Coordinates of C-alpha atoms (C1' of nucleotides) in Angstrom, one line a residue:
Chain A
M1 CA -26.1 -22.4 -3.2
I2 CA -27.6 -19.8 -0.9
Q3 CA -27.2 -17.2 -3.6
Q4 CA -29.3 -19.4 -6.0
R5 CA -32.0 -19.7 -3.4
L6 CA -32.1 -15.9 -3.1
E7 CA -32.1 -15.5 -6.9
K8 CA -35.1 -17.8 -7.1
I9 CA -36.9 -15.7 -4.5
I10 CA -36.1 -12.5 -6.3
N11 CA -37.2 -14.0 -9.6
S12 CA -40.5 -14.9 -8.1
V13 CA -40.9 -11.5 -6.6
F14 CA -40.2 -10.0 -10.0
Q15 CA -42.7 -12.4 -11.6
E16 CA -45.4 -11.5 -9.0
G17 CA -44.9 -7.9 -9.9
V18 CA -45.3 -8.6 -13.6
E19 CA -48.5 -10.6 -13.0
S20 CA -50.1 -8.0 -10.8
G21 CA -49.2 -5.3 -13.3
V22 CA -46.8 -3.3 -11.1
W23 CA -44.1 -3.5 -13.7
S24 CA -43.5 -5.0 -17.1
D25 CA -41.3 -8.0 -17.8
K26 CA -38.8 -6.0 -19.8
A27 CA -36.2 -6.3 -17.1
A28 CA -36.3 -10.1 -17.0
H29 CA -32.8 -11.6 -16.9
K30 CA -31.2 -8.2 -16.8
Y31 CA -30.8 -7.7 -13.1
S32 CA -28.5 -9.6 -10.8
V33 CA -27.9 -10.7 -7.3
E34 CA -24.4 -10.3 -6.0
V35 CA -22.2 -10.1 -2.9
P36 CA -21.4 -6.4 -2.2
K37 CA -17.7 -5.6 -1.9
R38 CA -18.1 -3.6 1.2
E39 CA -19.2 -4.6 4.6
G40 CA -22.5 -3.3 5.9
Q41 CA -24.1 -3.4 2.5
G42 CA -25.8 -6.7 3.2
D43 CA -25.0 -10.3 2.6
Y44 CA -26.3 -9.9 -0.9
S45 CA -27.5 -7.0 -2.9
T46 CA -29.6 -6.7 -6.0
N47 CA -29.7 -4.0 -8.6
I48 CA -33.2 -5.0 -9.8
A49 CA -34.8 -1.7 -8.8
M50 CA -32.2 0.3 -10.8
V51 CA -32.4 -1.9 -13.8
M52 CA -36.2 -1.6 -13.8
A53 CA -36.1 2.1 -13.2
G54 CA -33.9 2.6 -16.2
I55 CA -36.3 0.7 -18.4
E56 CA -39.6 2.0 -17.0
K57 CA -38.3 5.5 -16.4
K58 CA -39.3 5.5 -12.8
N59 CA -37.6 6.4 -9.6
P60 CA -35.4 3.5 -8.5
R61 CA -35.9 4.0 -4.8
E62 CA -39.7 3.8 -5.2
I63 CA -39.3 0.5 -7.1
A64 CA -36.9 -0.7 -4.5
A65 CA -39.6 0.0 -1.8
L66 CA -42.0 -2.2 -3.7
V67 CA -39.5 -4.9 -4.0
I68 CA -38.7 -4.8 -0.4
E69 CA -42.4 -5.0 0.5
R70 CA -42.6 -8.3 -1.3
L71 CA -39.3 -9.7 0.1
E72 CA -40.1 -8.9 3.7
K73 CA -42.2 -12.0 4.2
E74 CA -39.3 -14.4 3.2
E75 CA -38.2 -16.6 6.1
I76 CA -34.5 -16.5 5.5
I77 CA -34.3 -12.7 5.4
E78 CA -33.5 -10.8 8.5
K79 CA -33.3 -7.2 7.3
L80 CA -33.7 -5.2 4.1
E81 CA -32.6 -1.8 3.1
I82 CA -32.5 0.6 0.2
A83 CA -29.1 2.0 -0.4
G84 CA -27.1 4.3 -2.6
P85 CA -28.7 4.9 -6.0
G86 CA -31.3 2.2 -5.4
F87 CA -29.6 -1.1 -4.4
V88 CA -31.7 -3.4 -2.3
N89 CA -29.4 -4.8 0.4
I90 CA -30.4 -8.1 1.9
F91 CA -29.3 -9.3 5.2
L92 CA -29.9 -13.0 5.9
K93 CA -30.5 -14.6 9.3
P94 CA -27.4 -16.1 10.9
K95 CA -29.1 -19.5 10.9
V96 CA -28.9 -19.6 7.1
W97 CA -25.1 -19.5 7.4
Q98 CA -24.8 -21.7 10.4
D99 CA -26.7 -24.4 8.6
V100 CA -23.9 -24.6 6.0
L101 CA -21.9 -26.7 8.5
Q102 CA -24.4 -29.4 8.2
L103 CA -24.1 -29.3 4.4
V104 CA -20.3 -29.6 4.6
S105 CA -20.6 -32.5 7.1
D106 CA -23.1 -34.3 4.8
A107 CA -21.0 -33.8 1.6
G108 CA -17.6 -34.4 3.2
A109 CA -15.0 -34.8 0.5
D110 CA -17.6 -33.9 -2.1
F111 CA -18.3 -30.5 -0.7
G112 CA -17.5 -28.0 -3.4
K113 CA -18.0 -30.4 -6.1
S114 CA -21.0 -30.2 -8.3
T115 CA -22.8 -31.7 -11.3
V116 CA -23.2 -28.7 -13.5
G117 CA -21.0 -30.4 -16.1
K118 CA -23.8 -33.1 -16.4
G119 CA -21.3 -35.7 -17.5
K120 CA -20.3 -33.7 -20.6
K121 CA -17.4 -35.4 -22.3
V122 CA -14.6 -33.0 -22.5
M123 CA -11.1 -33.5 -23.8
V124 CA -8.3 -31.4 -22.4
E125 CA -5.3 -31.4 -24.7
F126 CA -2.1 -30.0 -23.1
V127 CA 1.6 -30.1 -23.0
S128 CA 1.9 -31.8 -26.4
A129 CA 5.6 -31.1 -26.5
N130 CA 7.6 -33.0 -29.1
P131 CA 10.3 -35.3 -27.7
T132 CA 13.3 -33.1 -28.4
G133 CA 14.4 -32.3 -24.9
P134 CA 13.3 -32.1 -21.3
L135 CA 10.3 -30.0 -20.4
S136 CA 11.1 -26.4 -19.9
I137 CA 9.7 -23.9 -17.6
G138 CA 7.1 -22.8 -20.2
H139 CA 5.9 -26.4 -20.6
G140 CA 5.7 -26.5 -16.9
R141 CA 3.2 -23.7 -16.8
Q142 CA 1.2 -25.3 -19.5
A143 CA 1.2 -28.7 -17.8
I144 CA 0.0 -27.3 -14.5
L145 CA -2.5 -25.0 -16.1
G146 CA -4.0 -27.8 -18.2
D147 CA -4.0 -30.3 -15.4
S148 CA -5.7 -27.9 -12.9
I149 CA -8.3 -27.1 -15.5
A150 CA -8.9 -30.8 -16.0
R151 CA -9.2 -31.3 -12.3
L152 CA -11.6 -28.4 -11.9
L153 CA -13.8 -29.8 -14.7
E154 CA -13.8 -33.2 -13.1
A155 CA -14.9 -31.6 -9.8
T156 CA -17.8 -29.9 -11.6
G157 CA -19.2 -33.1 -13.1
H158 CA -17.5 -33.3 -16.4
S159 CA -16.2 -36.5 -17.8
V160 CA -12.6 -35.5 -18.5
Y161 CA -10.1 -37.0 -20.9
R162 CA -6.5 -35.8 -20.8
E163 CA -4.6 -36.1 -24.0
Y164 CA -1.0 -35.3 -25.1
Y165 CA -0.3 -34.9 -28.9
F166 CA 3.1 -35.5 -30.1
N167 CA 5.2 -36.0 -33.2
D168 CA 8.3 -38.0 -33.3
A169 CA 9.1 -37.7 -37.0
G170 CA 10.2 -35.0 -39.4
R171 CA 13.1 -32.7 -39.6
Q172 CA 13.5 -31.9 -35.9
M173 CA 13.9 -35.6 -35.2
R174 CA 16.5 -36.0 -37.9
V175 CA 18.5 -33.2 -36.2
L176 CA 18.0 -34.8 -32.8
G177 CA 19.4 -38.1 -34.2
Q178 CA 22.3 -36.3 -35.8
S179 CA 23.1 -34.5 -32.6
T180 CA 23.0 -37.8 -30.7
R181 CA 25.2 -39.5 -33.3
A182 CA 27.7 -36.7 -33.1
R183 CA 27.9 -36.9 -29.3
Y184 CA 28.2 -40.7 -29.5
L185 CA 31.2 -40.5 -31.9
E186 CA 32.8 -37.8 -29.7
L187 CA 32.5 -39.8 -26.6
L188 CA 34.2 -42.7 -28.4
G189 CA 37.0 -40.3 -29.4
K190 CA 36.1 -40.2 -33.1
E191 CA 35.8 -37.3 -35.4
A192 CA 32.2 -36.0 -35.5
Q193 CA 30.4 -33.2 -37.3
F194 CA 27.9 -31.7 -34.8
P195 CA 24.9 -30.3 -36.8
E196 CA 24.9 -26.6 -37.1
D197 CA 21.4 -26.3 -35.7
G198 CA 21.8 -29.3 -33.4
Y199 CA 20.5 -29.7 -29.8
Q200 CA 23.3 -28.7 -27.6
G201 CA 22.0 -29.8 -24.2
E202 CA 23.9 -32.1 -21.9
Y203 CA 21.1 -34.6 -22.1
I204 CA 22.1 -35.5 -25.6
K205 CA 25.5 -36.7 -24.2
D206 CA 23.6 -38.7 -21.6
I207 CA 21.6 -40.4 -24.3
A208 CA 24.8 -41.1 -26.3
Q209 CA 26.4 -42.6 -23.2
S210 CA 23.5 -44.9 -22.6
L211 CA 23.8 -46.1 -26.2
I212 CA 27.5 -46.8 -25.6
D213 CA 26.6 -48.7 -22.4
E214 CA 24.2 -50.8 -24.4
K215 CA 25.8 -51.3 -27.7
G216 CA 29.4 -50.2 -27.3
D217 CA 30.9 -48.9 -30.5
S218 CA 28.9 -51.1 -32.8
L219 CA 27.1 -48.1 -34.3
V220 CA 30.2 -46.2 -35.3
E221 CA 30.2 -47.4 -38.9
N222 CA 26.5 -46.9 -39.1
D223 CA 25.5 -44.0 -41.3
D224 CA 21.9 -44.5 -40.5
V225 CA 20.7 -41.9 -38.0
L226 CA 17.6 -43.9 -37.1
P227 CA 18.9 -45.9 -34.1
F228 CA 20.1 -42.7 -32.6
T229 CA 16.8 -40.9 -33.1
E230 CA 14.9 -43.9 -31.7
K231 CA 17.0 -44.1 -28.6
A232 CA 16.8 -40.3 -28.1
V233 CA 13.0 -40.3 -28.4
E234 CA 12.7 -43.2 -26.1
L235 CA 14.8 -41.7 -23.3
I236 CA 13.5 -38.2 -23.7
F237 CA 9.9 -39.4 -23.6
K238 CA 10.6 -41.4 -20.5
D239 CA 12.1 -38.3 -19.0
I240 CA 9.1 -36.1 -19.9
S241 CA 6.6 -38.5 -18.5
D242 CA 8.6 -38.9 -15.3
T243 CA 8.7 -35.1 -15.0
L244 CA 4.9 -35.0 -15.5
K245 CA 4.4 -37.7 -12.9
S246 CA 6.5 -35.8 -10.4
M247 CA 4.2 -32.8 -10.9
G248 CA 1.2 -35.1 -10.2
I249 CA 0.1 -35.2 -13.8
T250 CA -0.9 -38.2 -15.9
F251 CA -2.6 -38.6 -19.2
D252 CA -5.4 -40.8 -20.5
N253 CA -3.8 -40.9 -23.9
Y254 CA -0.7 -40.0 -25.8
F255 CA -1.8 -39.4 -29.4
N256 CA 1.0 -39.9 -32.0
E257 CA 0.7 -37.8 -35.1
H258 CA 2.0 -40.9 -37.0
T259 CA -1.3 -42.7 -36.7
L260 CA -2.9 -39.9 -38.8
Y261 CA -0.7 -40.9 -41.7
D262 CA -0.9 -44.6 -41.1
D263 CA -4.7 -44.7 -41.0
G264 CA -5.1 -42.5 -44.0
H265 CA -6.6 -39.6 -42.2
I266 CA -4.3 -37.1 -43.8
D267 CA -5.2 -38.2 -47.3
S268 CA -8.9 -38.2 -46.6
V269 CA -8.9 -34.7 -45.2
V270 CA -7.2 -33.4 -48.3
K271 CA -9.7 -35.3 -50.5
E272 CA -12.6 -34.0 -48.6
L273 CA -11.4 -30.4 -48.7
R274 CA -10.6 -30.8 -52.4
D275 CA -14.2 -32.1 -53.0
K276 CA -15.5 -29.0 -51.4
G277 CA -13.3 -26.9 -53.7
L278 CA -11.3 -25.5 -50.8
V279 CA -7.9 -26.9 -52.0
Y280 CA -5.8 -26.0 -55.1
E281 CA -2.4 -26.5 -56.5
K282 CA 0.1 -23.7 -57.0
D283 CA 3.9 -23.6 -57.3
D284 CA 4.0 -27.3 -56.9
A285 CA 2.4 -27.1 -53.5
T286 CA -1.1 -27.8 -52.3
W287 CA -3.0 -24.9 -50.7
F288 CA -5.9 -24.6 -48.4
K289 CA -8.3 -21.6 -49.2
T290 CA -8.3 -20.1 -45.7
T291 CA -9.3 -16.8 -47.3
E292 CA -12.8 -18.4 -47.6
F293 CA -12.9 -18.2 -43.8
G294 CA -11.9 -14.5 -43.7
H295 CA -8.2 -15.0 -43.3
E296 CA -5.7 -12.8 -45.0
Q297 CA -4.0 -15.4 -47.1
D298 CA -4.3 -19.0 -48.2
R299 CA -2.0 -21.5 -46.5
V300 CA 0.2 -24.4 -47.8
I301 CA -0.9 -27.7 -46.5
I302 CA 1.4 -29.9 -48.6
K303 CA 4.8 -28.7 -49.5
K304 CA 6.6 -29.1 -52.8
T305 CA 8.4 -32.0 -51.3
G306 CA 5.2 -33.8 -50.8
E307 CA 5.3 -33.5 -47.0
P308 CA 2.4 -31.9 -45.3
T309 CA 2.9 -28.8 -43.2
Y310 CA 1.9 -29.0 -39.5
R311 CA -1.5 -27.6 -40.4
L312 CA -2.8 -30.6 -42.2
P313 CA -2.2 -33.2 -39.4
D314 CA -3.4 -30.6 -36.9
I315 CA -6.7 -30.4 -38.8
A316 CA -6.9 -34.2 -39.2
Y317 CA -6.2 -34.6 -35.5
H318 CA -9.0 -32.3 -34.5
R319 CA -11.3 -34.2 -36.8
E320 CA -10.4 -37.3 -34.9
K321 CA -11.2 -35.5 -31.7
F322 CA -14.7 -34.7 -33.0
R323 CA -15.1 -38.3 -34.3
R324 CA -14.4 -39.5 -30.8
N325 CA -17.6 -37.7 -29.7
F326 CA -16.4 -35.2 -27.3
D327 CA -18.8 -32.5 -26.4
W328 CA -16.2 -30.0 -25.6
L329 CA -12.6 -29.7 -26.7
V330 CA -10.3 -27.6 -24.6
N331 CA -6.8 -26.9 -26.0
V332 CA -4.2 -25.4 -23.7
L333 CA -1.5 -23.8 -25.8
G334 CA 1.4 -21.4 -25.5
S335 CA 0.9 -18.0 -27.0
D336 CA 3.4 -18.9 -29.7
H337 CA 0.7 -21.0 -31.3
I338 CA -1.6 -18.1 -31.7
A339 CA -1.2 -18.0 -35.5
T340 CA -2.0 -21.7 -35.9
V341 CA -5.4 -21.6 -34.1
P342 CA -7.4 -19.9 -36.8
D343 CA -6.2 -22.4 -39.5
V344 CA -7.2 -25.4 -37.5
L345 CA -10.6 -23.8 -36.7
A346 CA -11.1 -23.1 -40.4
G347 CA -10.2 -26.7 -41.2
V348 CA -12.6 -28.3 -38.9
K349 CA -15.3 -25.9 -40.0
A350 CA -14.6 -26.8 -43.6
L351 CA -15.0 -30.4 -42.7
G352 CA -18.5 -29.7 -41.3
Y353 CA -17.8 -29.7 -37.6
D354 CA -18.8 -27.1 -35.0
S355 CA -15.7 -25.2 -34.2
D356 CA -17.5 -23.5 -31.3
K357 CA -17.0 -26.7 -29.4
I358 CA -13.3 -25.9 -29.3
T359 CA -12.1 -23.6 -26.6
V360 CA -8.5 -22.5 -26.8
V361 CA -6.7 -21.4 -23.7
L362 CA -3.6 -19.5 -24.7
H363 CA -1.2 -18.8 -21.9
Q364 CA 1.4 -16.1 -22.2
F365 CA 5.1 -16.8 -21.7
V366 CA 7.0 -17.5 -18.5
T367 CA 9.9 -15.2 -18.1
L368 CA 12.6 -16.2 -15.8
T369 CA 14.5 -13.8 -13.5
R370 CA 17.9 -14.8 -12.0
D371 CA 20.0 -12.3 -10.1
G372 CA 17.6 -9.6 -11.0
K373 CA 18.1 -10.2 -14.7
Q374 CA 15.9 -11.8 -17.2
V375 CA 17.2 -15.1 -18.6
K376 CA 16.8 -15.8 -22.3
M377 CA 15.7 -19.4 -23.0
S378 CA 16.1 -21.7 -26.0
T379 CA 15.8 -25.4 -26.2
R380 CA 18.4 -25.7 -29.0
K381 CA 21.0 -23.9 -27.0
A382 CA 19.9 -25.6 -23.8
T383 CA 19.8 -22.2 -22.0
F384 CA 16.5 -23.1 -20.5
V385 CA 15.6 -24.0 -17.0
T386 CA 13.9 -27.3 -16.9
V387 CA 10.8 -28.3 -14.9
D388 CA 13.0 -30.9 -13.1
E389 CA 15.4 -28.3 -11.9
L390 CA 12.5 -26.2 -10.6
L391 CA 10.9 -29.1 -8.9
E392 CA 14.1 -29.9 -7.2
L393 CA 14.4 -26.3 -6.0
V394 CA 10.9 -25.7 -4.8
G395 CA 9.0 -28.9 -4.8
Q396 CA 5.7 -29.9 -6.4
D397 CA 3.3 -27.9 -4.2
V398 CA 5.1 -24.6 -4.6
L399 CA 5.6 -25.1 -8.3
R400 CA 2.0 -25.9 -8.9
F401 CA 0.7 -23.1 -6.7
Y402 CA 3.0 -20.6 -8.4
F403 CA 2.0 -21.5 -11.9
M404 CA -1.7 -21.6 -11.0
M405 CA -1.6 -18.2 -9.3
R406 CA -1.8 -16.1 -12.4
K407 CA -4.4 -16.1 -15.1
A408 CA -3.3 -17.6 -18.4
D409 CA -3.5 -14.2 -20.1
S410 CA -0.8 -12.7 -17.9
Q411 CA 2.9 -13.2 -18.5
L412 CA 4.3 -15.0 -15.5
D413 CA 7.5 -13.8 -14.0
F414 CA 9.3 -16.6 -12.2
D415 CA 11.9 -15.2 -9.9
L416 CA 14.4 -17.9 -9.2
D417 CA 16.0 -15.9 -6.4
L418 CA 12.7 -15.6 -4.6
A419 CA 11.7 -19.2 -5.2
T420 CA 15.0 -20.5 -3.8
S421 CA 16.0 -18.1 -1.0
Q422 CA 12.8 -16.8 0.3
E423 CA 10.5 -19.8 0.2
K424 CA 8.6 -18.8 3.3
E425 CA 7.2 -15.8 1.5
N426 CA 5.3 -18.1 -0.9
P427 CA 1.6 -17.8 -0.3
I428 CA 1.0 -21.5 -0.5
Y429 CA 2.4 -21.9 3.0
Y430 CA -0.1 -19.4 4.2
V431 CA -2.9 -21.6 2.9
Q432 CA -1.4 -24.9 3.9
Y433 CA -0.6 -23.5 7.4
G434 CA -4.3 -22.7 7.7
H435 CA -5.1 -26.4 7.3
A436 CA -2.2 -27.6 9.5
R437 CA -3.3 -25.1 12.2
I438 CA -6.8 -26.7 12.3
C439 CA -5.4 -30.1 12.5
S440 CA -3.3 -29.0 15.4
I441 CA -6.3 -27.8 17.3
L442 CA -8.2 -31.0 16.5
R443 CA -5.3 -33.0 17.8
R444 CA -5.4 -30.9 21.0
A445 CA -9.1 -31.6 21.3
Q446 CA -8.4 -35.2 21.1
D447 CA -5.7 -35.1 23.7
M448 CA -8.2 -33.3 26.0
E449 CA -10.7 -36.0 25.2
I450 CA -13.2 -33.4 23.8
K451 CA -15.5 -35.1 21.5
I452 CA -16.3 -33.4 18.3
K453 CA -20.1 -33.1 17.9
A454 CA -22.0 -33.4 14.7
P455 CA -23.5 -30.1 13.6
T456 CA -26.9 -31.3 14.5
D457 CA -25.8 -31.9 18.1
A458 CA -24.1 -28.6 18.6
D459 CA -25.7 -25.3 19.3
L460 CA -24.6 -23.5 16.1
S461 CA -26.5 -20.4 17.0
L462 CA -23.5 -19.6 19.3
L463 CA -21.4 -18.9 16.2
Q464 CA -22.3 -15.2 16.2
E465 CA -19.0 -13.4 16.1
P466 CA -18.5 -11.3 13.0
E467 CA -15.4 -13.4 12.1
E468 CA -17.4 -16.6 12.5
L469 CA -20.1 -15.4 10.2
Q470 CA -17.5 -14.2 7.8
L471 CA -16.0 -17.7 7.8
L472 CA -19.4 -19.4 7.4
K473 CA -20.1 -17.2 4.4
R474 CA -16.8 -18.0 2.8
I475 CA -17.4 -21.7 3.3
A476 CA -20.8 -21.3 1.7
S477 CA -19.3 -19.6 -1.3
F478 CA -16.9 -22.4 -2.0
P479 CA -19.0 -24.4 -4.4
A480 CA -19.8 -21.3 -6.5
A481 CA -16.1 -20.4 -6.5
V482 CA -15.2 -23.8 -7.8
E483 CA -17.9 -23.7 -10.5
S484 CA -16.8 -20.3 -11.8
A485 CA -13.2 -21.3 -11.9
A486 CA -14.0 -24.5 -13.7
L487 CA -16.4 -23.1 -16.3
D488 CA -14.2 -20.1 -17.1
L489 CA -11.1 -22.4 -17.2
A490 CA -9.5 -20.1 -14.7
P491 CA -7.8 -22.0 -11.9
H492 CA -6.2 -18.9 -10.5
R493 CA -9.6 -18.0 -9.1
S494 CA -9.6 -21.1 -6.9
I495 CA -6.2 -20.1 -5.6
F496 CA -7.5 -16.7 -4.7
F497 CA -10.4 -18.3 -2.9
L498 CA -8.1 -20.4 -0.8
M499 CA -6.0 -17.4 0.1
E500 CA -9.0 -15.4 1.2
L501 CA -10.3 -18.4 3.2
A502 CA -6.9 -18.7 4.9
G503 CA -6.9 -15.0 5.6
D504 CA -10.3 -15.2 7.3
W505 CA -9.2 -18.2 9.3
H506 CA -5.9 -16.8 10.5
S507 CA -7.6 -13.6 11.7
Y508 CA -10.3 -15.5 13.5
Y509 CA -7.7 -17.7 15.1
N510 CA -5.8 -14.8 16.5
K511 CA -8.9 -13.2 17.9
H512 CA -10.9 -16.1 19.3
K513 CA -10.0 -19.3 21.0
V514 CA -11.6 -22.5 19.8
I515 CA -10.5 -24.4 22.9
D516 CA -10.0 -22.3 25.9
P517 CA -9.2 -24.2 29.1
E518 CA -9.4 -21.0 31.2
N519 CA -12.7 -19.8 30.1
V520 CA -14.7 -23.0 29.6
D521 CA -18.0 -22.7 27.8
Q522 CA -18.4 -26.2 26.5
A523 CA -21.3 -25.2 24.2
V524 CA -19.2 -22.5 22.5
T525 CA -16.2 -24.9 22.2
D526 CA -18.5 -27.5 20.6
A527 CA -19.9 -25.1 18.1
R528 CA -16.4 -23.8 17.2
L529 CA -15.0 -27.2 16.8
C530 CA -17.9 -27.9 14.4
L531 CA -16.9 -24.8 12.5
I532 CA -13.2 -25.6 12.2
T533 CA -14.0 -29.2 11.2
A534 CA -16.0 -27.9 8.3
L535 CA -13.2 -25.4 7.6
Q536 CA -10.7 -28.2 7.5
Q537 CA -12.8 -30.0 5.0
V538 CA -12.9 -27.0 2.7
F539 CA -9.2 -26.4 2.9
K540 CA -8.6 -30.1 2.1
N541 CA -11.1 -30.2 -0.7
G542 CA -9.9 -27.0 -2.2
L543 CA -6.2 -27.9 -2.0
E544 CA -6.6 -31.4 -3.3
M545 CA -8.9 -30.4 -6.1
L546 CA -6.0 -28.4 -7.4
G547 CA -3.5 -31.2 -7.0
L548 CA -2.0 -29.7 -3.8
T549 CA -1.4 -31.4 -0.6
A550 CA -3.1 -30.5 2.7
P551 CA -0.4 -31.1 5.4
E552 CA -1.6 -31.9 8.9
K553 CA 1.6 -30.6 10.4
M554 CA 4.1 -28.0 9.3
Chain B
rG1 C1' 2.2 -3.1 -41.2
rG2 C1' -1.9 -7.2 -39.7
rU3 C1' -3.7 -10.4 -35.6
rC4 C1' -3.6 -11.7 -30.3
rC5 C1' -2.2 -10.7 -25.1
rU6 C1' -0.8 -7.1 -21.4
rG7 C1' -0.7 -1.9 -19.1
rU8 C1' -4.3 -1.1 -11.8
rA9 C1' -0.1 1.0 -5.1
rG10 C1' 7.4 1.1 -4.8
rC11 C1' 7.4 -4.5 -6.7
rU12 C1' 4.2 -9.0 -8.2
rC13 C1' -0.7 -9.2 -9.3
rA14 C1' -6.6 -10.0 -8.3
rG15 C1' -10.9 -7.4 -9.8
rU16 C1' -16.3 -13.3 -12.7
rA17 C1' -22.6 -10.9 -16.6
rG18 C1' -20.7 -2.6 -16.0
rG19 C1' -22.4 -1.1 -9.6
rA20 C1' -21.9 2.0 -4.1
rU21 C1' -15.8 4.9 -0.9
rA22 C1' -10.7 0.4 -6.4
rG23 C1' -8.3 -4.6 -3.4
rA24 C1' -4.5 -8.6 -1.9
rG25 C1' 0.5 -10.3 -1.2
rC26 C1' 5.5 -8.6 -0.9
rA27 C1' 8.6 -4.7 0.7
rC28 C1' 8.7 -0.7 4.6
rU29 C1' 7.3 1.3 9.9
rA30 C1' 5.3 0.3 14.7
rG31 C1' 3.1 -3.2 17.9
rA32 C1' 1.0 -8.4 19.6
rU33 C1' 3.1 -14.8 22.0
rU34 C1' 2.7 -16.6 30.7
rC35 C1' -2.8 -18.7 26.2
rC36 C1' -5.2 -24.0 20.5
rU37 C1' 2.0 -23.9 15.9
rA38 C1' 4.4 -16.2 15.3
rA39 C1' 5.0 -20.2 8.4
rU40 C1' 0.2 -16.1 12.3
rC41 C1' -2.3 -11.5 13.7
rU42 C1' -3.2 -5.9 14.4
rA43 C1' -2.3 -0.8 12.7
rG44 C1' -0.2 2.4 8.9
rG45 C1' -2.0 3.8 1.2
rU46 C1' -2.7 11.4 -1.9
rG47 C1' -3.3 4.9 -7.2
rU48 C1' -4.0 10.4 -13.6
rC49 C1' -7.0 2.0 -13.0
rG50 C1' -1.5 3.8 -19.8
rC51 C1' -3.9 8.5 -22.5
rG52 C1' -8.3 10.6 -25.0
rC53 C1' -13.3 10.5 -26.7
rG54 C1' -18.0 7.9 -26.6
rU55 C1' -22.2 4.5 -24.7
rU56 C1' -25.5 5.2 -19.5
rC57 C1' -28.6 6.4 -13.9
rG58 C1' -23.3 4.4 -13.1
rA59 C1' -17.1 2.5 -16.6
rA60 C1' -10.8 -0.3 -14.2
rU61 C1' -14.7 -3.4 -16.7
rC62 C1' -18.2 -2.1 -22.9
rG63 C1' -17.0 0.7 -28.0
rC64 C1' -13.6 3.7 -31.0
rG65 C1' -8.8 6.1 -31.6
rC66 C1' -3.9 6.7 -29.8
rC67 C1' 0.8 5.3 -26.6
rA68 C1' 4.0 1.5 -24.4
rG69 C1' 5.7 -3.7 -23.7
rG70 C1' 5.3 -9.0 -25.2
rA71 C1' 3.8 -13.0 -28.7
rU72 C1' 2.9 -14.2 -33.7
rC73 C1' 2.5 -13.4 -39.0
rA74 C1' 7.2 -20.1 -43.4
rC75 C1' 6.5 -24.7 -48.5
rC76 C1' 9.8 -25.0 -39.2
rA77 C1' 6.5 -27.5 -35.6

RNA sequence: GGUCCUGUAGCUCAGUAGGAUAGAGCACUAGAUUCCUAAUCUAGGUGUCGCGCGUUCGAAUCGCGCCAGGAUCACCA
C-alpha cells in the first residue's frame, strides 16, 4: 500500500534519470524497495544505487547521492540517508503512518482484503480421502492447510471452489465390506473370517452394530458384501464430513470418481491418448508412454484385469477440472503422492491442456509424539490418532493454528503431551489475548462514557511514541502480508504476521496507557483509542480470515 | 540406486524476488501488577545457518558435489 506508493516514486525517479541521461535503463526491474530488518535503517530501503553501480561500473554511493537529490522533493519523505555499501534509507513522515487508521476505518472488515486475484476462478482440491475410516491427523493437516489456502485466496479476490475427490469402489472397498461383515457376524455370535488385511478399527464394530440395530440378523445368510460396504461408506462419509464441519471446513463439491466411468470419460481419455500414439499394449496391459514426457519408465493405465490403475481416472478427473474452466488448479496433497503428480501432469499435457495451471502443494507428514516417543500410525491397524480425538483435546482454534503454523514443506511434529497438558503455551492464546485485551479496554471506555472518535476527528499526530509508530507500520503492512501468504499458498506467513502484531501490541500495552484516569490528556486518549480500534479490526480480520475466532473475553 | 522434501540457538521453527550486525516461541535465570485482564511485559544468546567449492559488490538464500534424516519409486489408491 504505502510500499507501492514508494515503489512508484522510485520508479519515476529512475525513469527521470534515464530520460536525462544520468544513467541507462539497464537496471530496470532489477532493484527493489524493502523494509530493512534493523531499526534505524529507515522505514524503507532501496538497493537501486548498488544495482545500478554494479551494471554501470560506478561508485554506488555517488549514484545514491543522485537518487537522493531527486527523492528529496517528495512530500511523504521526511529524511533520506546513504548507508552501508550504498543503500538509500528512506524515512517517511509520521503522518503517512497515522493516516492508515483512516484506511482501516473506511475498509472495516475488508481491511487486508484485496482484488489482486481479479476474480480468477481457482479450484482448491484437498482432503480427498477415500471413505475407509475416520480422518487421521495427517488428513487434518491437509484439511486445514487446504482450507486456509482457500480462505486466503478468497480474501485476495479469487473466486474459489473447494472440491473433495473420492472413490468408493475397488479393492479397498471390498476389504472394508468384508471387515464390516466379519464384525457383524461376530457381534451376532457367529463364526467369522476377518480378512487378513482388513480394517481393524473400532469404528467397524460401530458400523456393524448399527446394521444390527437396523436390520437385525437378516444379513447373516447374505454372502453379498455390498450392503456392508454401502453402510460402511455411508457412515464413514457422514463421520468425515462431520469432522470437517467441526474444523470449520465445507466443500462446494464432492467429486465421485464413479462419474468418470459412468459418463465415459475414462474411455475417451484412453481413446484420445491412443489416437496421439501415446498408448500401447504390452503383457495384456495398456501402457501410457510417460517416457515421452521425460519420465524414466512408461506406466500401466489399464491392468490385465481390465481395471484402470488410479492414474487413468486421475488424468480424466483433471481433464474435467480443465473443462470446467478454472483458471488455476491448486492441489493440496500429502507427500506420499509425490510419485503420482508427474503422471497426471504428463496426462493433461498429452491431452492438450496447460499443466502450468496446476499448482501442487505437497505437505510433509505429521509425526506424533506421545510420552516423548514417536507414535507409528496406520489406518489399517487403527493405530492412528483421529482428527476427532485431537479436536476433543485441544479444540478447533488450537488445532487450526497449530497446523497452519508450519510451512507445508516442513514435517510437523505434533506433541500430544504439549497439546494436552500445557495448553497455555500455545501461541494462539497470545494472539487471541491481544484481541481480547483491546476489547476489554474498549469496554472500559464505554463504562467511562468515553466516546470513540473517528480518525478524522482525533488528533492522530499525537501518536508519536516509537511503539505507536511500530504498530501503525505493522497495521499498514497487513494487506501486503495477506497478499503474499495467499499468492504463495503459504498460510503460515499470516500466522507469523499475527504473532508479530500481538507482540507489538502487548509491548505497547505494558509501556503506555490507553485510558489513564490519573493523567488525563483527553486528546491523547482519543488518538490511542483510534489506534486500538483499528488494531482490533486487524486482529479480527486476520484471525477470521484464517478461520480462527477472535474472542472478546478470555 | 532415481526423484522430491528437510538440515538455522538446548528444543520447536521463521527467514517472501540474494542485502547491512542471522530472528521468534519454548525452556532456563532475574525482575515488573496500589494502575486499561500477568494467558502480559522487561533484561539475559560465543549459532561452523549440515560440509566443501563456485557465482558476485554481497550468499542461510542461487549453482555443483558430498553427508545425515524423511517421503516415494506396483498391473494398491
